[in-house]
mmCIF file of N, CA and C in Angstrom:
data_model
loop_
_atom_site.group_PDB
_atom_site.id
_atom_site.type_symbol
_atom_site.label_atom_id
_atom_site.label_comp_id
_atom_site.label_asym_id
_atom_site.label_seq_id
_atom_site.Cartn_x
_atom_site.Cartn_y
_atom_site.Cartn_z
ATOM 1 N N MET A 1 -2.031 -6.972 -44.360
ATOM 2 C CA MET A 1 -2.150 -6.202 -43.145
ATOM 3 C C MET A 1 -1.004 -6.604 -42.219
ATOM 4 N N GLU A 2 -0.428 -5.624 -41.564
ATOM 5 C CA GLU A 2 0.620 -5.880 -40.575
ATOM 6 C C GLU A 2 0.377 -4.992 -39.367
ATOM 7 N N LYS A 3 0.915 -5.423 -38.241
ATOM 8 C CA LYS A 3 0.856 -4.632 -37.014
ATOM 9 C C LYS A 3 2.263 -4.428 -36.493
ATOM 10 N N ASN A 4 2.495 -3.262 -35.940
ATOM 11 C CA ASN A 4 3.732 -3.052 -35.199
ATOM 12 C C ASN A 4 3.528 -3.661 -33.824
ATOM 13 N N VAL A 5 4.408 -4.565 -33.455
ATOM 14 C CA VAL A 5 4.242 -5.300 -32.209
ATOM 15 C C VAL A 5 5.343 -4.914 -31.235
ATOM 16 N N ASP A 6 4.933 -4.549 -30.040
ATOM 17 C CA ASP A 6 5.865 -4.235 -28.969
ATOM 18 C C ASP A 6 6.519 -5.527 -28.504
ATOM 19 N N PRO A 7 7.854 -5.610 -28.518
ATOM 20 C CA PRO A 7 8.531 -6.837 -28.087
ATOM 21 C C PRO A 7 8.153 -7.276 -26.667
ATOM 22 N N ALA A 8 7.901 -6.323 -25.782
ATOM 23 C CA ALA A 8 7.506 -6.665 -24.415
ATOM 24 C C ALA A 8 6.128 -7.340 -24.407
ATOM 25 N N ALA A 9 5.214 -6.849 -25.225
ATOM 26 C CA ALA A 9 3.888 -7.462 -25.313
ATOM 27 C C ALA A 9 3.989 -8.858 -25.911
ATOM 28 N N LEU A 10 4.846 -9.011 -26.889
ATOM 29 C CA LEU A 10 5.020 -10.314 -27.511
ATOM 30 C C LEU A 10 5.607 -11.328 -26.531
ATOM 31 N N ALA A 11 6.488 -10.853 -25.651
ATOM 32 C CA ALA A 11 7.085 -11.740 -24.650
ATOM 33 C C ALA A 11 6.039 -12.242 -23.649
ATOM 34 N N GLN A 12 4.972 -11.483 -23.448
ATOM 35 C CA GLN A 12 3.906 -11.849 -22.516
ATOM 36 C C GLN A 12 2.716 -12.512 -23.207
ATOM 37 N N ALA A 13 2.790 -12.661 -24.524
ATOM 38 C CA ALA A 13 1.658 -13.160 -25.299
ATOM 39 C C ALA A 13 1.368 -14.627 -25.015
ATOM 40 N N GLN A 14 0.109 -14.970 -25.198
ATOM 41 C CA GLN A 14 -0.304 -16.374 -25.173
ATOM 42 C C GLN A 14 -0.577 -16.802 -26.615
ATOM 43 N N THR A 15 -0.577 -18.099 -26.845
ATOM 44 C CA THR A 15 -0.756 -18.627 -28.195
ATOM 45 C C THR A 15 -1.930 -19.593 -28.235
ATOM 46 N N THR A 16 -2.734 -19.463 -29.283
ATOM 47 C CA THR A 16 -3.828 -20.390 -29.533
ATOM 48 C C THR A 16 -3.687 -20.924 -30.952
ATOM 49 N N LEU A 17 -3.943 -22.202 -31.111
ATOM 50 C CA LEU A 17 -3.910 -22.856 -32.410
ATOM 51 C C LEU A 17 -5.340 -23.174 -32.831
ATOM 52 N N LEU A 18 -5.678 -22.794 -34.056
ATOM 53 C CA LEU A 18 -7.021 -23.017 -34.587
ATOM 54 C C LEU A 18 -6.968 -23.975 -35.772
ATOM 55 N N LEU A 19 -7.930 -24.858 -35.839
ATOM 56 C CA LEU A 19 -8.134 -25.675 -37.026
ATOM 57 C C LEU A 19 -9.167 -24.943 -37.871
ATOM 58 N N VAL A 20 -8.766 -24.550 -39.081
ATOM 59 C CA VAL A 20 -9.633 -23.745 -39.951
ATOM 60 C C VAL A 20 -10.087 -24.609 -41.128
ATOM 61 N N GLN A 21 -11.386 -24.651 -41.338
ATOM 62 C CA GLN A 21 -11.940 -25.396 -42.467
ATOM 63 C C GLN A 21 -12.521 -24.422 -43.478
ATOM 64 N N GLY A 22 -12.389 -24.769 -44.752
ATOM 65 C CA GLY A 22 -12.981 -23.951 -45.798
ATOM 66 C C GLY A 22 -11.989 -23.097 -46.556
ATOM 67 N N MET A 23 -10.728 -23.093 -46.145
ATOM 68 C CA MET A 23 -9.722 -22.329 -46.883
ATOM 69 C C MET A 23 -9.276 -23.166 -48.078
ATOM 70 N N GLY A 24 -9.516 -22.672 -49.290
ATOM 71 C CA GLY A 24 -9.169 -23.449 -50.463
ATOM 72 C C GLY A 24 -8.062 -22.854 -51.306
ATOM 73 N N CYS A 25 -7.642 -21.641 -50.976
ATOM 74 C CA CYS A 25 -6.628 -20.980 -51.801
ATOM 75 C C CYS A 25 -5.881 -19.956 -50.953
ATOM 76 N N PRO A 26 -4.808 -19.413 -51.484
ATOM 77 C CA PRO A 26 -4.055 -18.398 -50.732
ATOM 78 C C PRO A 26 -4.873 -17.152 -50.383
ATOM 79 N N VAL A 27 -5.818 -16.796 -51.225
ATOM 80 C CA VAL A 27 -6.668 -15.637 -50.917
ATOM 81 C C VAL A 27 -7.521 -15.924 -49.688
ATOM 82 N N CYS A 28 -8.029 -17.137 -49.585
ATOM 83 C CA CYS A 28 -8.799 -17.536 -48.400
ATOM 84 C C CYS A 28 -7.940 -17.416 -47.145
ATOM 85 N N ALA A 29 -6.726 -17.921 -47.229
ATOM 86 C CA ALA A 29 -5.813 -17.862 -46.085
ATOM 87 C C ALA A 29 -5.523 -16.415 -45.699
ATOM 88 N N MET A 30 -5.371 -15.538 -46.679
ATOM 89 C CA MET A 30 -5.106 -14.126 -46.390
ATOM 90 C C MET A 30 -6.322 -13.471 -45.739
ATOM 91 N N ARG A 31 -7.516 -13.840 -46.146
ATOM 92 C CA ARG A 31 -8.725 -13.290 -45.513
ATOM 93 C C ARG A 31 -8.801 -13.700 -44.042
ATOM 94 N N VAL A 32 -8.498 -14.960 -43.767
ATOM 95 C CA VAL A 32 -8.501 -15.441 -42.386
ATOM 96 C C VAL A 32 -7.434 -14.694 -41.589
ATOM 97 N N TYR A 33 -6.248 -14.571 -42.156
ATOM 98 C CA TYR A 33 -5.141 -13.855 -41.517
ATOM 99 C C TYR A 33 -5.553 -12.431 -41.160
ATOM 100 N N ASP A 34 -6.072 -11.703 -42.138
ATOM 101 C CA ASP A 34 -6.455 -10.305 -41.917
ATOM 102 C C ASP A 34 -7.553 -10.167 -40.877
ATOM 103 N N SER A 35 -8.541 -11.051 -40.938
ATOM 104 C CA SER A 35 -9.661 -10.970 -39.999
ATOM 105 C C SER A 35 -9.196 -11.169 -38.561
ATOM 106 N N LEU A 36 -8.306 -12.123 -38.351
ATOM 107 C CA LEU A 36 -7.778 -12.358 -37.004
ATOM 108 C C LEU A 36 -6.881 -11.211 -36.555
ATOM 109 N N LEU A 37 -6.036 -10.726 -37.446
ATOM 110 C CA LEU A 37 -5.092 -9.676 -37.073
ATOM 111 C C LEU A 37 -5.785 -8.353 -36.767
ATOM 112 N N ARG A 38 -6.971 -8.153 -37.310
ATOM 113 C CA ARG A 38 -7.724 -6.918 -37.039
ATOM 114 C C ARG A 38 -8.252 -6.845 -35.605
ATOM 115 N N LEU A 39 -8.339 -7.970 -34.941
ATOM 116 C CA LEU A 39 -8.863 -7.976 -33.580
ATOM 117 C C LEU A 39 -7.914 -7.245 -32.633
ATOM 118 N N GLU A 40 -8.473 -6.396 -31.814
ATOM 119 C CA GLU A 40 -7.695 -5.696 -30.786
ATOM 120 C C GLU A 40 -7.098 -6.729 -29.837
ATOM 121 N N GLY A 41 -5.818 -6.632 -29.610
ATOM 122 C CA GLY A 41 -5.139 -7.554 -28.711
ATOM 123 C C GLY A 41 -4.448 -8.708 -29.409
ATOM 124 N N VAL A 42 -4.782 -8.950 -30.684
ATOM 125 C CA VAL A 42 -4.066 -9.967 -31.453
ATOM 126 C C VAL A 42 -2.762 -9.344 -31.940
ATOM 127 N N LEU A 43 -1.665 -10.013 -31.638
ATOM 128 C CA LEU A 43 -0.346 -9.474 -31.960
ATOM 129 C C LEU A 43 0.222 -10.028 -33.262
ATOM 130 N N THR A 44 0.148 -11.334 -33.436
ATOM 131 C CA THR A 44 0.630 -11.960 -34.667
ATOM 132 C C THR A 44 -0.291 -13.104 -35.061
ATOM 133 N N VAL A 45 -0.311 -13.385 -36.346
ATOM 134 C CA VAL A 45 -1.094 -14.495 -36.884
ATOM 135 C C VAL A 45 -0.248 -15.187 -37.942
ATOM 136 N N GLU A 46 -0.244 -16.504 -37.908
ATOM 137 C CA GLU A 46 0.375 -17.312 -38.956
ATOM 138 C C GLU A 46 -0.695 -18.279 -39.447
ATOM 139 N N VAL A 47 -0.883 -18.330 -40.753
ATOM 140 C CA VAL A 47 -1.874 -19.226 -41.338
ATOM 141 C C VAL A 47 -1.161 -20.186 -42.280
ATOM 142 N N ALA A 48 -1.412 -21.466 -42.113
ATOM 143 C CA ALA A 48 -0.870 -22.506 -42.990
ATOM 144 C C ALA A 48 -2.035 -23.096 -43.768
ATOM 145 N N LEU A 49 -2.060 -22.842 -45.067
ATOM 146 C CA LEU A 49 -3.189 -23.239 -45.906
ATOM 147 C C LEU A 49 -3.377 -24.753 -45.970
ATOM 148 N N ALA A 50 -2.326 -25.476 -46.306
ATOM 149 C CA ALA A 50 -2.457 -26.928 -46.543
ATOM 150 C C ALA A 50 -2.992 -27.706 -45.338
ATOM 151 N N PRO A 51 -2.437 -27.499 -44.142
ATOM 152 C CA PRO A 51 -3.014 -28.244 -43.014
ATOM 153 C C PRO A 51 -4.245 -27.559 -42.422
ATOM 154 N N GLY A 52 -4.540 -26.325 -42.860
ATOM 155 C CA GLY A 52 -5.700 -25.612 -42.338
ATOM 156 C C GLY A 52 -5.534 -25.174 -40.899
ATOM 157 N N LEU A 53 -4.378 -24.604 -40.602
ATOM 158 C CA LEU A 53 -4.094 -24.174 -39.229
ATOM 159 C C LEU A 53 -3.815 -22.678 -39.170
ATOM 160 N N ALA A 54 -4.186 -22.089 -38.051
ATOM 161 C CA ALA A 54 -3.846 -20.691 -37.772
ATOM 162 C C ALA A 54 -3.310 -20.616 -36.347
ATOM 163 N N ARG A 55 -2.145 -20.008 -36.189
ATOM 164 C CA ARG A 55 -1.552 -19.782 -34.871
ATOM 165 C C ARG A 55 -1.702 -18.299 -34.564
ATOM 166 N N VAL A 56 -2.327 -18.012 -33.438
ATOM 167 C CA VAL A 56 -2.609 -16.635 -33.038
ATOM 168 C C VAL A 56 -1.887 -16.351 -31.730
ATOM 169 N N ARG A 57 -1.047 -15.309 -31.745
ATOM 170 C CA ARG A 57 -0.411 -14.846 -30.509
ATOM 171 C C ARG A 57 -1.136 -13.571 -30.105
ATOM 172 N N TYR A 58 -1.539 -13.504 -28.832
ATOM 173 C CA TYR A 58 -2.423 -12.433 -28.403
ATOM 174 C C TYR A 58 -2.144 -12.026 -26.963
ATOM 175 N N ASP A 59 -2.634 -10.847 -26.619
ATOM 176 C CA ASP A 59 -2.558 -10.323 -25.261
ATOM 177 C C ASP A 59 -3.844 -10.740 -24.548
ATOM 178 N N PRO A 60 -3.760 -11.632 -23.560
ATOM 179 C CA PRO A 60 -4.975 -12.133 -22.903
ATOM 180 C C PRO A 60 -5.704 -11.079 -22.073
ATOM 181 N N THR A 61 -5.085 -9.941 -21.830
ATOM 182 C CA THR A 61 -5.783 -8.872 -21.113
ATOM 183 C C THR A 61 -6.661 -8.052 -22.059
ATOM 184 N N GLN A 62 -6.491 -8.263 -23.371
ATOM 185 C CA GLN A 62 -7.255 -7.479 -24.346
ATOM 186 C C GLN A 62 -8.241 -8.294 -25.174
ATOM 187 N N VAL A 63 -7.984 -9.592 -25.306
ATOM 188 C CA VAL A 63 -8.850 -10.399 -26.151
ATOM 189 C C VAL A 63 -8.868 -11.839 -25.634
ATOM 190 N N SER A 64 -10.004 -12.471 -25.815
ATOM 191 C CA SER A 64 -10.154 -13.874 -25.436
ATOM 192 C C SER A 64 -10.158 -14.728 -26.702
ATOM 193 N N PRO A 65 -9.524 -15.886 -26.669
ATOM 194 C CA PRO A 65 -9.527 -16.739 -27.853
ATOM 195 C C PRO A 65 -10.923 -17.225 -28.240
ATOM 196 N N ASP A 66 -11.885 -17.083 -27.379
ATOM 197 C CA ASP A 66 -13.257 -17.470 -27.702
ATOM 198 C C ASP A 66 -13.815 -16.709 -28.905
ATOM 199 N N VAL A 67 -13.271 -15.518 -29.197
ATOM 200 C CA VAL A 67 -13.771 -14.717 -30.320
ATOM 201 C C VAL A 67 -13.093 -15.080 -31.640
ATOM 202 N N PHE A 68 -12.041 -15.883 -31.608
ATOM 203 C CA PHE A 68 -11.299 -16.202 -32.826
ATOM 204 C C PHE A 68 -12.137 -16.969 -33.854
ATOM 205 N N PRO A 69 -12.917 -17.984 -33.453
ATOM 206 C CA PRO A 69 -13.736 -18.674 -34.463
ATOM 207 C C PRO A 69 -14.719 -17.747 -35.186
ATOM 208 N N ALA A 70 -15.302 -16.803 -34.474
ATOM 209 C CA ALA A 70 -16.227 -15.857 -35.112
ATOM 210 C C ALA A 70 -15.494 -14.945 -36.088
ATOM 211 N N ALA A 71 -14.276 -14.568 -35.761
ATOM 212 C CA ALA A 71 -13.484 -13.743 -36.671
ATOM 213 C C ALA A 71 -13.148 -14.519 -37.938
ATOM 214 N N VAL A 72 -12.867 -15.805 -37.795
ATOM 215 C CA VAL A 72 -12.597 -16.644 -38.967
ATOM 216 C C VAL A 72 -13.844 -16.736 -39.838
ATOM 217 N N ALA A 73 -14.990 -16.980 -39.237
ATOM 218 C CA ALA A 73 -16.240 -17.067 -39.996
ATOM 219 C C ALA A 73 -16.546 -15.752 -40.704
ATOM 220 N N ALA A 74 -16.250 -14.631 -40.068
ATOM 221 C CA ALA A 74 -16.505 -13.321 -40.659
ATOM 222 C C ALA A 74 -15.592 -13.022 -41.842
ATOM 223 N N ALA A 75 -14.496 -13.750 -41.959
ATOM 224 C CA ALA A 75 -13.560 -13.534 -43.059
ATOM 225 C C ALA A 75 -14.157 -13.956 -44.399
ATOM 226 N N SER A 76 -15.167 -14.798 -44.369
ATOM 227 C CA SER A 76 -15.794 -15.290 -45.585
ATOM 228 C C SER A 76 -16.815 -14.294 -46.100
ATOM 229 N N ASP A 77 -16.989 -14.284 -47.403
ATOM 230 C CA ASP A 77 -18.000 -13.401 -47.990
ATOM 231 C C ASP A 77 -19.398 -13.732 -47.493
ATOM 232 N N ASP A 78 -19.656 -15.018 -47.274
ATOM 233 C CA ASP A 78 -20.993 -15.421 -46.853
ATOM 234 C C ASP A 78 -21.090 -15.770 -45.369
ATOM 235 N N ALA A 79 -19.981 -15.601 -44.630
ATOM 236 C CA ALA A 79 -19.908 -15.837 -43.185
ATOM 237 C C ALA A 79 -20.184 -17.290 -42.792
ATOM 238 N N HIS A 80 -20.247 -18.182 -43.763
ATOM 239 C CA HIS A 80 -20.448 -19.597 -43.456
ATOM 240 C C HIS A 80 -19.415 -20.479 -44.154
ATOM 241 N N HIS A 81 -18.654 -19.913 -45.029
ATOM 242 C CA HIS A 81 -17.685 -20.659 -45.818
ATOM 243 C C HIS A 81 -16.532 -21.171 -44.963
ATOM 244 N N TYR A 82 -16.044 -20.351 -44.043
ATOM 245 C CA TYR A 82 -14.950 -20.728 -43.174
ATOM 246 C C TYR A 82 -15.475 -21.041 -41.768
ATOM 247 N N SER A 83 -14.859 -21.998 -41.139
ATOM 248 C CA SER A 83 -15.165 -22.264 -39.739
ATOM 249 C C SER A 83 -13.860 -22.618 -39.038
ATOM 250 N N ALA A 84 -13.857 -22.449 -37.745
ATOM 251 C CA ALA A 84 -12.644 -22.748 -36.979
ATOM 252 C C ALA A 84 -13.019 -23.260 -35.611
ATOM 253 N N ARG A 85 -12.122 -24.090 -35.092
ATOM 254 C CA ARG A 85 -12.267 -24.515 -33.701
ATOM 255 C C ARG A 85 -10.890 -24.475 -33.055
ATOM 256 N N ILE A 86 -10.895 -24.200 -31.779
ATOM 257 C CA ILE A 86 -9.657 -24.069 -31.025
ATOM 258 C C ILE A 86 -9.112 -25.454 -30.745
ATOM 259 N N LEU A 87 -7.842 -25.661 -31.102
ATOM 260 C CA LEU A 87 -7.160 -26.924 -30.817
ATOM 261 C C LEU A 87 -6.363 -26.821 -29.531
ATOM 262 N N ALA A 88 -5.714 -25.714 -29.343
ATOM 263 C CA ALA A 88 -4.873 -25.523 -28.144
ATOM 264 C C ALA A 88 -4.742 -24.060 -27.838
#
């Protein structure tokens, strides 16, 4: 999944770093990536499988980072396999 991102929106974006647990393979990382990127107001997502991190750049007028952990949990088939907490 990809989004066309307006450079002006990206310049105003805020960034949140998530610690993601439960990702065991590249497919898991892609599910987390897609789930976060589907959120309205999320502009870009980078997922690093080995350290279990996700960096989310978002428009704070459209989405709150408080919803990111739930989006990560929803990426799992059973909604309990993945979990995330906000680091920064």
